Structures are given as structure tokens and as C-alpha cells.
GROMACS .gro file of C-alpha atoms in nm:
model
  391
    1MET     CA    1 -10.127  -3.865   1.369
    2SER     CA    2 -10.358  -4.048   1.575
    3PRO     CA    3 -10.741  -3.881   1.600
    4ASP     CA    4 -10.657  -3.878   1.966
    5THR     CA    5 -10.342  -3.683   1.930
    6LEU     CA    6 -10.504  -3.471   1.711
    7HIS     CA    7 -10.795  -3.399   1.968
    8THR     CA    8 -10.609  -3.366   2.281
    9PRO     CA    9 -10.694  -3.075   2.478
   10PRO     CA   10 -10.431  -2.776   2.476
   11PRO     CA   11 -10.391  -2.713   2.846
   12ARG     CA   12 -10.267  -3.063   2.867
   13ARG     CA   13  -9.948  -3.013   2.610
   14LEU     CA   14  -9.827  -2.724   2.779
   15ARG     CA   15  -9.852  -2.891   3.079
   16LEU     CA   16  -9.646  -3.168   2.915
   17ALA     CA   17  -9.424  -2.854   2.789
   18GLY     CA   18  -9.321  -2.773   3.062
   19ILE     CA   19  -9.261  -3.092   3.256
   20ILE     CA   20  -8.979  -3.142   2.984
   21ALA     CA   21  -8.860  -2.756   3.019
   22ALA     CA   22  -8.789  -2.846   3.404
   23ILE     CA   23  -8.663  -3.201   3.405
   24VAL     CA   24  -8.387  -2.956   3.096
   25VAL     CA   25  -8.352  -2.668   3.344
   26LEU     CA   26  -8.283  -2.988   3.622
   27ALA     CA   27  -8.016  -3.175   3.454
   28ILE     CA   28  -7.841  -2.845   3.327
   29VAL     CA   29  -7.882  -2.714   3.689
   30VAL     CA   30  -7.749  -3.081   3.822
   31ALA     CA   31  -7.443  -3.085   3.539
   32GLY     CA   32  -7.367  -2.759   3.665
   33VAL     CA   33  -7.332  -2.852   4.013
   34ALA     CA   34  -7.172  -3.180   3.957
   35THR     CA   35  -6.881  -2.970   3.701
   36ARG     CA   36  -6.837  -2.687   3.999
   37ALA     CA   37  -6.755  -3.014   4.252
   38ASN     CA   38  -6.544  -3.157   4.046
   39ASP     CA   39  -6.393  -2.831   3.960
   40SER     CA   40  -6.378  -2.814   4.328
   41HIS     CA   41  -6.250  -3.089   4.389
   42LYS     CA   42  -5.935  -3.098   4.179
   43LEU     CA   43  -5.847  -2.726   4.300
   44ARG     CA   44  -5.804  -2.856   4.643
   45GLU     CA   45  -5.614  -3.179   4.530
   46TRP     CA   46  -5.404  -2.884   4.272
   47THR     CA   47  -5.375  -2.691   4.575
   48ASP     CA   48  -5.287  -2.997   4.812
   49ASP     CA   49  -5.065  -3.109   4.564
   50GLN     CA   50  -4.864  -2.778   4.523
   51ALA     CA   51  -4.819  -2.794   4.919
   52VAL     CA   52  -4.575  -3.050   4.961
   53PRO     CA   53  -4.263  -2.887   4.776
   54THR     CA   54  -4.052  -3.038   4.520
   55VAL     CA   55  -3.703  -3.163   4.562
   56ASN     CA   56  -3.390  -3.299   4.404
   57VAL     CA   57  -3.196  -3.576   4.615
   58VAL     CA   58  -2.860  -3.670   4.600
   59SER     CA   59  -2.638  -3.980   4.707
   60PRO     CA   60  -2.310  -3.913   4.881
   61GLU     CA   61  -1.978  -4.086   4.731
   62GLY     CA   62  -1.858  -4.311   5.056
   63GLY     CA   63  -1.556  -4.423   5.062
   64GLN     CA   64  -1.298  -4.234   4.929
   65GLY     CA   65  -1.167  -3.914   5.151
   66GLY     CA   66  -0.860  -3.956   4.934
   67GLY     CA   67  -0.736  -3.672   4.618
   68ASP     CA   68  -0.516  -3.460   4.656
   69LEU     CA   69  -0.435  -3.161   4.955
   70ASN     CA   70  -0.220  -2.835   4.826
   71LEU     CA   71  -0.033  -2.667   4.996
   72PRO     CA   72   0.244  -2.379   4.996
   73GLY     CA   73   0.610  -2.367   5.130
   74ARG     CA   74   0.942  -2.237   5.003
   75LEU     CA   75   1.236  -2.401   4.883
   76GLN     CA   76   1.619  -2.406   5.064
   77ALA     CA   77   1.940  -2.549   5.010
   78TYR     CA   78   1.952  -2.858   5.175
   79ALA     CA   79   2.300  -2.724   5.361
   80ARG     CA   80   2.353  -2.343   5.369
   81ALA     CA   81   2.638  -2.245   5.546
   82PRO     CA   82   2.717  -1.837   5.600
   83ILE     CA   83   3.068  -1.770   5.642
   84TYR     CA   84   3.171  -1.560   5.932
   85ALA     CA   85   3.501  -1.414   6.027
   86ARG     CA   86   3.687  -1.551   6.279
   87THR     CA   87   3.971  -1.324   6.295
   88SER     CA   88   3.955  -0.874   6.196
   89GLY     CA   89   4.150  -0.720   5.959
   90TYR     CA   90   4.026  -0.556   5.558
   91LEU     CA   91   3.979  -0.846   5.287
   92LYS     CA   92   4.288  -0.885   5.121
   93TYR     CA   93   4.151  -1.099   4.773
   94TRP     CA   94   3.840  -1.268   4.705
   95LYS     CA   95   3.819  -1.556   4.464
   96ALA     CA   96   3.451  -1.652   4.478
   97ASP     CA   97   3.160  -1.502   4.329
   98ILE     CA   98   2.761  -1.499   4.372
   99GLY     CA   99   2.663  -1.878   4.128
  100GLN     CA  100   3.020  -1.996   4.193
  101LYS     CA  101   3.073  -2.358   4.224
  102VAL     CA  102   3.279  -2.408   4.497
  103LYS     CA  103   3.468  -2.756   4.622
  104ALA     CA  104   3.527  -2.824   4.978
  105GLY     CA  105   3.806  -2.667   5.124
  106ASP     CA  106   3.874  -2.374   4.859
  107VAL     CA  107   3.976  -2.042   4.922
  108LEU     CA  108   3.643  -1.745   4.872
  109ALA     CA  109   3.890  -1.501   5.052
  110GLU     CA  110   4.198  -1.363   5.214
  111ILE     CA  111   4.223  -1.148   5.508
  112GLU     CA  112   4.485  -0.877   5.562
  113THR     CA  113   4.559  -0.948   5.950
  114PRO     CA  114   4.860  -0.691   6.011
  115ASP     CA  115   4.778  -0.620   6.454
  116LEU     CA  116   4.769  -1.074   6.447
  117ASP     CA  117   5.053  -1.067   6.281
  118GLN     CA  118   5.238  -0.864   6.522
  119GLN     CA  119   5.039  -1.013   6.798
  120LEU     CA  120   5.223  -1.344   6.643
  121LEU     CA  121   5.547  -1.240   6.674
  122GLN     CA  122   5.536  -1.141   7.019
  123ALA     CA  123   5.377  -1.438   7.048
  124LYS     CA  124   5.612  -1.637   6.896
  125ALA     CA  125   5.886  -1.417   7.106
  126ASP     CA  126   5.738  -1.528   7.455
  127LEU     CA  127   5.784  -1.839   7.369
  128ALA     CA  128   6.142  -1.848   7.299
  129SER     CA  129   6.216  -1.639   7.632
  130ALA     CA  130   5.994  -1.867   7.829
  131ARG     CA  131   6.132  -2.222   7.706
  132ALA     CA  132   6.526  -2.066   7.747
  133ASN     CA  133   6.463  -1.989   8.089
  134GLU     CA  134   6.285  -2.320   8.201
  135ALA     CA  135   6.608  -2.482   8.036
  136LEU     CA  136   6.784  -2.272   8.312
  137ALA     CA  137   6.626  -2.398   8.524
  138GLN     CA  138   6.588  -2.720   8.441
  139THR     CA  139   6.922  -2.721   8.484
  140THR     CA  140   6.940  -2.538   8.806
  141ALA     CA  141   6.710  -2.841   8.923
  142LYS     CA  142   6.969  -3.090   8.857
  143ARG     CA  143   7.188  -2.957   8.969
  144TRP     CA  144   7.092  -2.880   9.316
  145LYS     CA  145   6.973  -3.240   9.301
  146SER     CA  146   7.354  -3.347   9.221
  147MET     CA  147   7.439  -3.136   9.521
  148ARG     CA  148   7.172  -3.260   9.754
  149ASP     CA  149   7.317  -3.664   9.681
  150SER     CA  150   7.610  -3.524   9.887
  151ASP     CA  151   7.484  -3.367  10.150
  152SER     CA  152   7.583  -3.049  10.004
  153VAL     CA  153   7.275  -2.815  10.034
  154SER     CA  154   6.941  -2.883  10.240
  155LYS     CA  155   6.624  -3.050  10.086
  156GLN     CA  156   6.433  -2.731  10.113
  157GLU     CA  157   6.674  -2.560   9.860
  158VAL     CA  158   6.612  -2.889   9.639
  159ASP     CA  159   6.260  -2.858   9.644
  160GLU     CA  160   6.303  -2.462   9.640
  161LYS     CA  161   6.452  -2.514   9.252
  162THR     CA  162   6.208  -2.792   9.100
  163GLY     CA  163   5.970  -2.584   9.215
  164ASP     CA  164   6.088  -2.310   8.997
  165TYR     CA  165   6.159  -2.535   8.714
  166ASP     CA  166   5.813  -2.686   8.697
  167ALA     CA  167   5.643  -2.314   8.682
  168LYS     CA  168   5.915  -2.216   8.453
  169HIS     CA  169   5.765  -2.544   8.263
  170ALA     CA  170   5.392  -2.461   8.278
  171LEU     CA  171   5.467  -2.081   8.184
  172ALA     CA  172   5.671  -2.231   7.887
  173THR     CA  173   5.387  -2.526   7.749
  174ALA     CA  174   5.090  -2.159   7.861
  175ALA     CA  175   5.364  -1.921   7.606
  176GLN     CA  176   5.315  -2.254   7.348
  177ALA     CA  177   4.950  -2.274   7.359
  178ASN     CA  178   4.926  -1.888   7.345
  179LEU     CA  179   5.132  -1.905   7.016
  180GLU     CA  180   4.926  -2.230   6.840
  181ARG     CA  181   4.610  -2.020   6.906
  182ILE     CA  182   4.721  -1.738   6.744
  183GLN     CA  183   4.878  -1.978   6.507
  184ALA     CA  184   4.503  -2.082   6.447
  185LEU     CA  185   4.362  -1.756   6.426
  186LYS     CA  186   4.598  -1.626   6.159
  187GLY     CA  187   4.491  -2.020   5.982
  188PHE     CA  188   4.128  -1.847   5.951
  189ALA     CA  189   4.281  -1.557   5.734
  190LYS     CA  190   4.122  -1.777   5.478
  191LEU     CA  191   3.864  -1.824   5.423
  192THR     CA  192   3.777  -2.150   5.228
  193ALA     CA  193   3.472  -2.299   5.156
  194PRO     CA  194   3.271  -2.589   5.400
  195PHE     CA  195   3.175  -2.818   5.171
  196ASP     CA  196   3.132  -2.887   4.768
  197GLY     CA  197   2.856  -2.590   4.636
  198THR     CA  198   2.730  -2.270   4.486
  199VAL     CA  199   2.869  -1.971   4.646
  200THR     CA  200   2.493  -1.782   4.673
  201ALA     CA  201   2.562  -1.439   4.882
  202ARG     CA  202   2.928  -1.193   4.842
  203GLU     CA  203   2.865  -0.945   5.114
  204THR     CA  204   3.253  -0.855   5.167
  205ASP     CA  205   3.509  -0.610   4.869
  206VAL     CA  206   3.851  -0.613   4.848
  207GLY     CA  207   4.020  -0.325   5.147
  208ALA     CA  208   3.667  -0.389   5.341
  209LEU     CA  209   3.745  -0.347   5.727
  210ILE     CA  210   3.642  -0.691   5.903
  211ASN     CA  211   3.536  -0.812   6.200
  212ALA     CA  212   3.593  -1.106   6.376
  213GLY     CA  213   3.262  -1.335   6.544
  214GLY     CA  214   2.899  -1.436   6.463
  215GLY     CA  215   2.745  -1.043   6.550
  216GLY     CA  216   3.035  -0.896   6.206
  217GLN     CA  217   2.898  -0.880   5.897
  218GLU     CA  218   2.812  -1.230   5.719
  219LEU     CA  219   3.085  -1.274   5.404
  220PHE     CA  220   2.976  -1.587   5.203
  221VAL     CA  221   2.688  -1.779   5.195
  222VAL     CA  222   2.750  -2.094   5.035
  223SER     CA  223   2.501  -2.390   4.896
  224ASP     CA  224   2.432  -2.702   4.860
  225THR     CA  225   2.144  -2.690   4.643
  226ARG     CA  226   2.201  -3.060   4.489
  227LYS     CA  227   1.942  -3.122   4.671
  228LEU     CA  228   1.673  -2.898   4.816
  229ARG     CA  229   1.479  -2.930   5.108
  230MET     CA  230   1.073  -2.792   5.170
  231TYR     CA  231   0.937  -2.730   5.506
  232VAL     CA  232   0.520  -2.717   5.471
  233ASN     CA  233   0.317  -2.682   5.774
  234VAL     CA  234  -0.021  -2.882   5.798
  235PRO     CA  235  -0.306  -2.837   5.899
  236GLN     CA  236  -0.440  -3.112   6.172
  237ASN     CA  237  -0.702  -3.285   5.985
  238TYR     CA  238  -0.461  -3.378   5.727
  239ALA     CA  239  -0.154  -3.445   5.927
  240PRO     CA  240  -0.192  -3.842   6.043
  241SER     CA  241  -0.258  -3.895   5.679
  242ILE     CA  242   0.145  -3.786   5.567
  243ARG     CA  243   0.385  -4.078   5.608
  244GLN     CA  244   0.724  -4.075   5.612
  245GLY     CA  245   0.902  -4.182   5.304
  246ALA     CA  246   0.574  -4.085   5.077
  247THR     CA  247   0.546  -3.879   4.721
  248VAL     CA  248   0.465  -3.588   4.676
  249LYS     CA  249   0.455  -3.326   4.344
  250LEU     CA  250   0.530  -2.988   4.292
  251THR     CA  251   0.480  -2.694   4.181
  252VAL     CA  252   0.671  -2.369   4.032
  253PRO     CA  253   0.531  -2.034   3.911
  254GLU     CA  254   0.828  -2.003   3.669
  255TYR     CA  255   0.797  -2.391   3.535
  256PRO     CA  256   0.377  -2.316   3.410
  257GLY     CA  257   0.275  -2.710   3.313
  258GLN     CA  258   0.614  -2.900   3.505
  259THR     CA  259   0.553  -3.096   3.744
  260PHE     CA  260   0.871  -3.171   4.005
  261THR     CA  261   0.886  -3.497   4.256
  262GLY     CA  262   0.987  -3.466   4.633
  263THR     CA  263   0.986  -3.732   4.909
  264VAL     CA  264   0.879  -3.704   5.312
  265GLU     CA  265   1.185  -3.750   5.493
  266SER     CA  266   1.009  -3.649   5.810
  267SER     CA  267   0.757  -3.419   6.032
  268SER     CA  268   0.808  -3.212   6.351
  269SER     CA  269   0.617  -3.480   6.525
  270SER     CA  270   0.380  -3.210   6.726
  271ILE     CA  271   0.136  -3.050   6.641
  272SER     CA  272   0.206  -2.574   6.644
  273ALA     CA  273  -0.061  -2.434   6.930
  274ALA     CA  274  -0.033  -2.114   6.733
  275THR     CA  275  -0.096  -2.226   6.351
  276GLY     CA  276  -0.283  -2.583   6.440
  277THR     CA  277  -0.088  -2.776   6.161
  278THR     CA  278   0.237  -2.984   6.211
  279LEU     CA  279   0.595  -2.923   6.001
  280VAL     CA  280   0.648  -3.156   5.772
  281GLN     CA  281   1.005  -3.149   5.567
  282VAL     CA  282   1.067  -3.242   5.193
  283SER     CA  283   1.361  -3.324   5.002
  284VAL     CA  284   1.351  -3.241   4.633
  285ASP     CA  285   1.670  -3.375   4.428
  286ASN     CA  286   1.800  -3.090   4.177
  287GLN     CA  287   2.068  -3.231   4.009
  288ASP     CA  288   1.970  -3.091   3.754
  289GLY     CA  289   1.949  -2.754   3.896
  290LYS     CA  290   1.692  -2.594   3.779
  291LEU     CA  291   1.507  -2.534   4.125
  292LEU     CA  292   1.622  -2.229   4.312
  293PRO     CA  293   1.641  -2.232   4.686
  294GLY     CA  294   1.450  -1.901   4.816
  295ALA     CA  295   1.239  -2.032   4.559
  296TYR     CA  296   0.801  -2.039   4.621
  297ALA     CA  297   0.666  -2.373   4.540
  298SER     CA  298   0.328  -2.541   4.581
  299VAL     CA  299   0.323  -2.927   4.653
  300THR     CA  300   0.034  -3.191   4.626
  301PHE     CA  301   0.034  -3.440   4.888
  302ASP     CA  302  -0.166  -3.738   4.773
  303LEU     CA  303  -0.421  -3.856   5.029
  304PRO     CA  304  -0.540  -4.200   5.110
  305GLY     CA  305  -0.822  -4.291   5.134
  306ASN     CA  306  -1.128  -4.349   5.419
  307VAL     CA  307  -1.439  -4.511   5.395
  308ALA     CA  308  -1.571  -4.333   5.704
  309LEU     CA  309  -1.557  -3.971   5.470
  310PHE     CA  310  -1.808  -3.890   5.250
  311ASN     CA  311  -1.822  -3.676   5.019
  312VAL     CA  312  -2.195  -3.414   4.917
  313PRO     CA  313  -2.244  -3.079   4.715
  314ALA     CA  314  -2.196  -2.788   4.944
  315SER     CA  315  -2.546  -2.678   4.866
  316ALA     CA  316  -2.684  -3.002   5.077
  317LEU     CA  317  -2.603  -2.806   5.423
  318VAL     CA  318  -2.768  -2.626   5.615
  319PHE     CA  319  -2.645  -2.350   5.859
  320ASP     CA  320  -2.844  -2.224   6.119
  321GLU     CA  321  -2.978  -2.171   6.520
  322LYS     CA  322  -2.874  -2.570   6.542
  323GLY     CA  323  -2.581  -2.560   6.408
  324LEU     CA  324  -2.455  -2.791   6.069
  325ARG     CA  325  -2.752  -2.970   5.898
  326VAL     CA  326  -2.829  -3.182   5.660
  327ALA     CA  327  -3.204  -3.345   5.521
  328VAL     CA  328  -3.231  -3.696   5.517
  329LEU     CA  329  -3.522  -3.849   5.335
  330ASP     CA  330  -3.645  -4.193   5.476
  331ALA     CA  331  -3.819  -4.445   5.170
  332GLN     CA  332  -4.177  -4.268   5.286
  333ASN     CA  333  -4.007  -3.952   5.160
  334LYS     CA  334  -4.042  -3.791   5.527
  335VAL     CA  335  -3.762  -3.535   5.567
  336LYS     CA  336  -3.547  -3.592   5.860
  337PHE     CA  337  -3.220  -3.400   5.975
  338LYS     CA  338  -2.915  -3.525   6.097
  339ASP     CA  339  -2.594  -3.332   6.255
  340VAL     CA  340  -2.292  -3.314   5.989
  341THR     CA  341  -1.880  -3.214   6.076
  342ILE     CA  342  -1.710  -3.082   5.801
  343SER     CA  343  -1.352  -3.288   5.697
  344ARG     CA  344  -1.291  -3.097   5.465
  345ASP     CA  345  -1.391  -2.788   5.206
  346MET     CA  346  -1.366  -2.828   4.908
  347GLY     CA  347  -1.561  -2.587   4.738
  348LYS     CA  348  -1.836  -2.697   4.508
  349THR     CA  349  -1.844  -3.044   4.744
  350VAL     CA  350  -1.752  -3.054   5.085
  351GLN     CA  351  -1.596  -3.377   5.318
  352LEU     CA  352  -1.836  -3.493   5.581
  353GLY     CA  353  -1.675  -3.681   5.853
  354SER     CA  354  -1.974  -3.763   6.081
  355GLY     CA  355  -2.375  -3.794   6.045
  356ILE     CA  356  -2.440  -3.960   5.772
  357ALA     CA  357  -2.426  -4.316   5.624
  358LYS     CA  358  -2.373  -4.497   5.330
  359GLY     CA  359  -2.694  -4.531   5.089
  360ASP     CA  360  -2.878  -4.179   5.286
  361ARG     CA  361  -3.078  -3.991   5.052
  362LEU     CA  362  -2.973  -3.631   5.085
  363ILE     CA  363  -3.165  -3.347   4.947
  364GLU     CA  364  -3.024  -3.067   4.766
  365SER     CA  365  -3.051  -2.685   4.847
  366PRO     CA  366  -3.348  -2.760   5.090
  367PRO     CA  367  -3.610  -2.524   5.085
  368ASP     CA  368  -3.685  -2.292   5.337
  369GLY     CA  369  -3.902  -2.403   5.652
  370LEU     CA  370  -3.868  -2.748   5.580
  371ALA     CA  371  -3.898  -2.959   5.909
  372ASP     CA  372  -3.898  -3.280   6.012
  373GLY     CA  373  -4.102  -3.518   5.941
  374ASP     CA  374  -4.228  -3.313   5.677
  375THR     CA  375  -4.283  -3.528   5.292
  376VAL     CA  376  -4.128  -3.401   5.082
  377ARG     CA  377  -4.218  -3.483   4.578
  378VAL     CA  378  -3.849  -3.598   4.459
  379ASN     CA  379  -3.780  -3.538   4.114
  380ALA     CA  380  -3.629  -3.761   3.869
  381PRO     CA  381  -3.291  -3.798   3.964
  382LYS     CA  382  -3.010  -3.671   3.784
  383LYS     CA  383  -2.874  -3.936   3.504
  384ALA     CA  384  -2.500  -3.896   3.748
  385GLU     CA  385  -2.681  -3.989   4.011
  386ALA     CA  386  -2.881  -4.262   3.864
  387ASP     CA  387  -2.536  -4.328   3.671
  388HIS     CA  388  -2.380  -4.396   4.088
  389ALA     CA  389  -2.672  -4.579   4.256
  390LYS     CA  390  -2.635  -4.853   3.961
  391ALA     CA  391  -2.225  -4.883   4.018
   0.00000   0.00000   0.00000
């Protein structure tokens, strides 16, 4: 220690110590203010950052629009003929029961017709009488014609005899027609199968009273089940996609896990105003007889692809007072809402027919309050989305 230091007056040392202390205090204050300012800046940045919503982005799957269209239907026999009686009487016997295979022309039952039998006898007698009168009138007309040649009778008398013969001939023809009519009715006493098939209903029994005509009771039903038909109501949106000759798949509850095939035969080529659908006829081969007419079935149509349709998650849709929309992001992650239309609702995903384009980035589950022009933060894409983008 130097002699000058030893002899420094005490007040000077005190002033120096005070200055040092003030500097230290000032440094502490400055550091505190700087720290608070930095914290306040970070807080403002964090607050502003939190005000920007973070969203997930999905890409529409375009160029598809195909897939399966499942619709219900009911199987029917390709040919079905209810059998009614054409003549009245009592059922004498029946020979075919339900489930029995029959050939065209096989006798199903016979009707006993006592009234018709008497009419047949009367018609035969009427015909015999008419023919006898016709023969007498013919002989008379010939005789009078020969007498006219010798001027024994007048021409008027000959014309009368000839006219009488013509009338008697007409009566004989009518009697013949009446007899044939009754004989034809008698032929209907035997009920026969109109084609090869299966008896699917028998609604009569021995001794039952049978009334003739379509207004009477349905006695039998013969169905050709070797081939079945199915009528399906296809919604208007998909009617143009169902082509004649297309192959379809069918499933029935009684054969779980088993699939049958059918062919689109025709359609009504019109839209029902009541249901908004078009009627499509599907034929199904049933040579093995596994499928039963009248059974419920589910038919699956394979729809062709359509590049104008896009599949998106249903959560990307926004429905409010402005209609049905989706939120799309531009290159600067700014929001723009677009109006869309749904072509097909498949549950978790929907098929959009208009409003978006390939390459659009759609916000999945847009948050409430989002508006056009808002900026959002995009989460890292999901693996499936990233794979799709690479593809």
C-alpha cells in the first residue's frame, strides 16, 4: 500500500464507495428493466402466436368417384303364372302340390262340371236339329230351283226357299260354334302348367267350389325359378352410371358370406316423380335353385370412376347460414371458403361434385369463428396425407 493511499482522507473513500454502490444499483435496475422488457416482448409474441389457430390440412382424393353402390331389392321368379279356372264346378282332384316340378302341359288338377256337361249335351242336340233343318231347307231350295226352270213356280217363291236355306245354314253354323265354345270350356276343366317350372302355391282342395274367371280364386301358381329377376330403385344421381349388361353382386341373409352374380338387363329409362329413382331390372341365374323368389337381397353395383368427383372427410364440411362450404388454404396459409355440393354421402367421407379442385388444401374440422382472409398455422401432415401427396 502506497503512502498516498494510507493518507487518503476518509470522506473521499466514502464518496468512492458510494459511487460504486450507485453504479451497482443502477446496473441492477437496468438489468431488471431489460429483463422485464424482454419478458413482455416474449409474452406479446406468445399471445399473438396463440391467437393464430393451428389446423390440420387434408387433400381431396380426386379422379375417383367410383366404388360400390349398395341397394336393397326383392327377388322374383323370372316367369310367374297364377292359374285361375275358366269353367265353374267342383274340384275333382289335384295332382301337383307346392314345391313340385312340372313340365309344360302337365295336369295340375281337374274340375268336375255337371252343369257344363248338360250344356254340352244340349248344344249337341241343338246342332243336330239345326243341321236337320238345314238339310231339309237345302233340299227344298234345290227342288224349287228345278221347278223354276220349267216355269212351274214363280221366281219369288224360289227366292223365298233359297233365303230359308241360307237362314237355316246360318243357324246350323251358330249351333256348331256354340258347341265348340262349350267343348273349349270343357277342355279348361283340366288345369295345366303353362311352362316348365315349380308349383309355388296351391290354394284349393278336393270338393272346393270353383268360380270361373279372373275374379275368382287363384288356384295354383307356377313359377320358373331357374332364372330370377330383381327390380332395384336406383337414385337419380347414379342412374346414368348403371349400364345395360353390367355385372352386379348379390347377397342374401340365408347365405352369409356368399356372393351371387347378376346382370343388368334393362331399366325404365325414366325417373319416378314420387321416389326420385329409376327402376332397374337385374337377372340372376338360379339353375341350382339356391335362391328363392320373394326373398330379400342386397345388390352391389360397381360404379365407374369420374375425374370430376373428389372424396374428402365429412369433418371438412362447414354448414351455416351461408350454405355448405369448405375452408381452403392458399400458398400463404390464408383461408378462403368455397361453396360445394355433395354427390354422395358415405358416412365418414363424402363425395363432392363441385366447388374444389385437385391440389386444394382443405382444413379438417375448421374452428369456429374462422373467416375469409384469416391466417392459420398448419400442423405437420399426417403420414397418410404425406404419402398421398408424394403419390
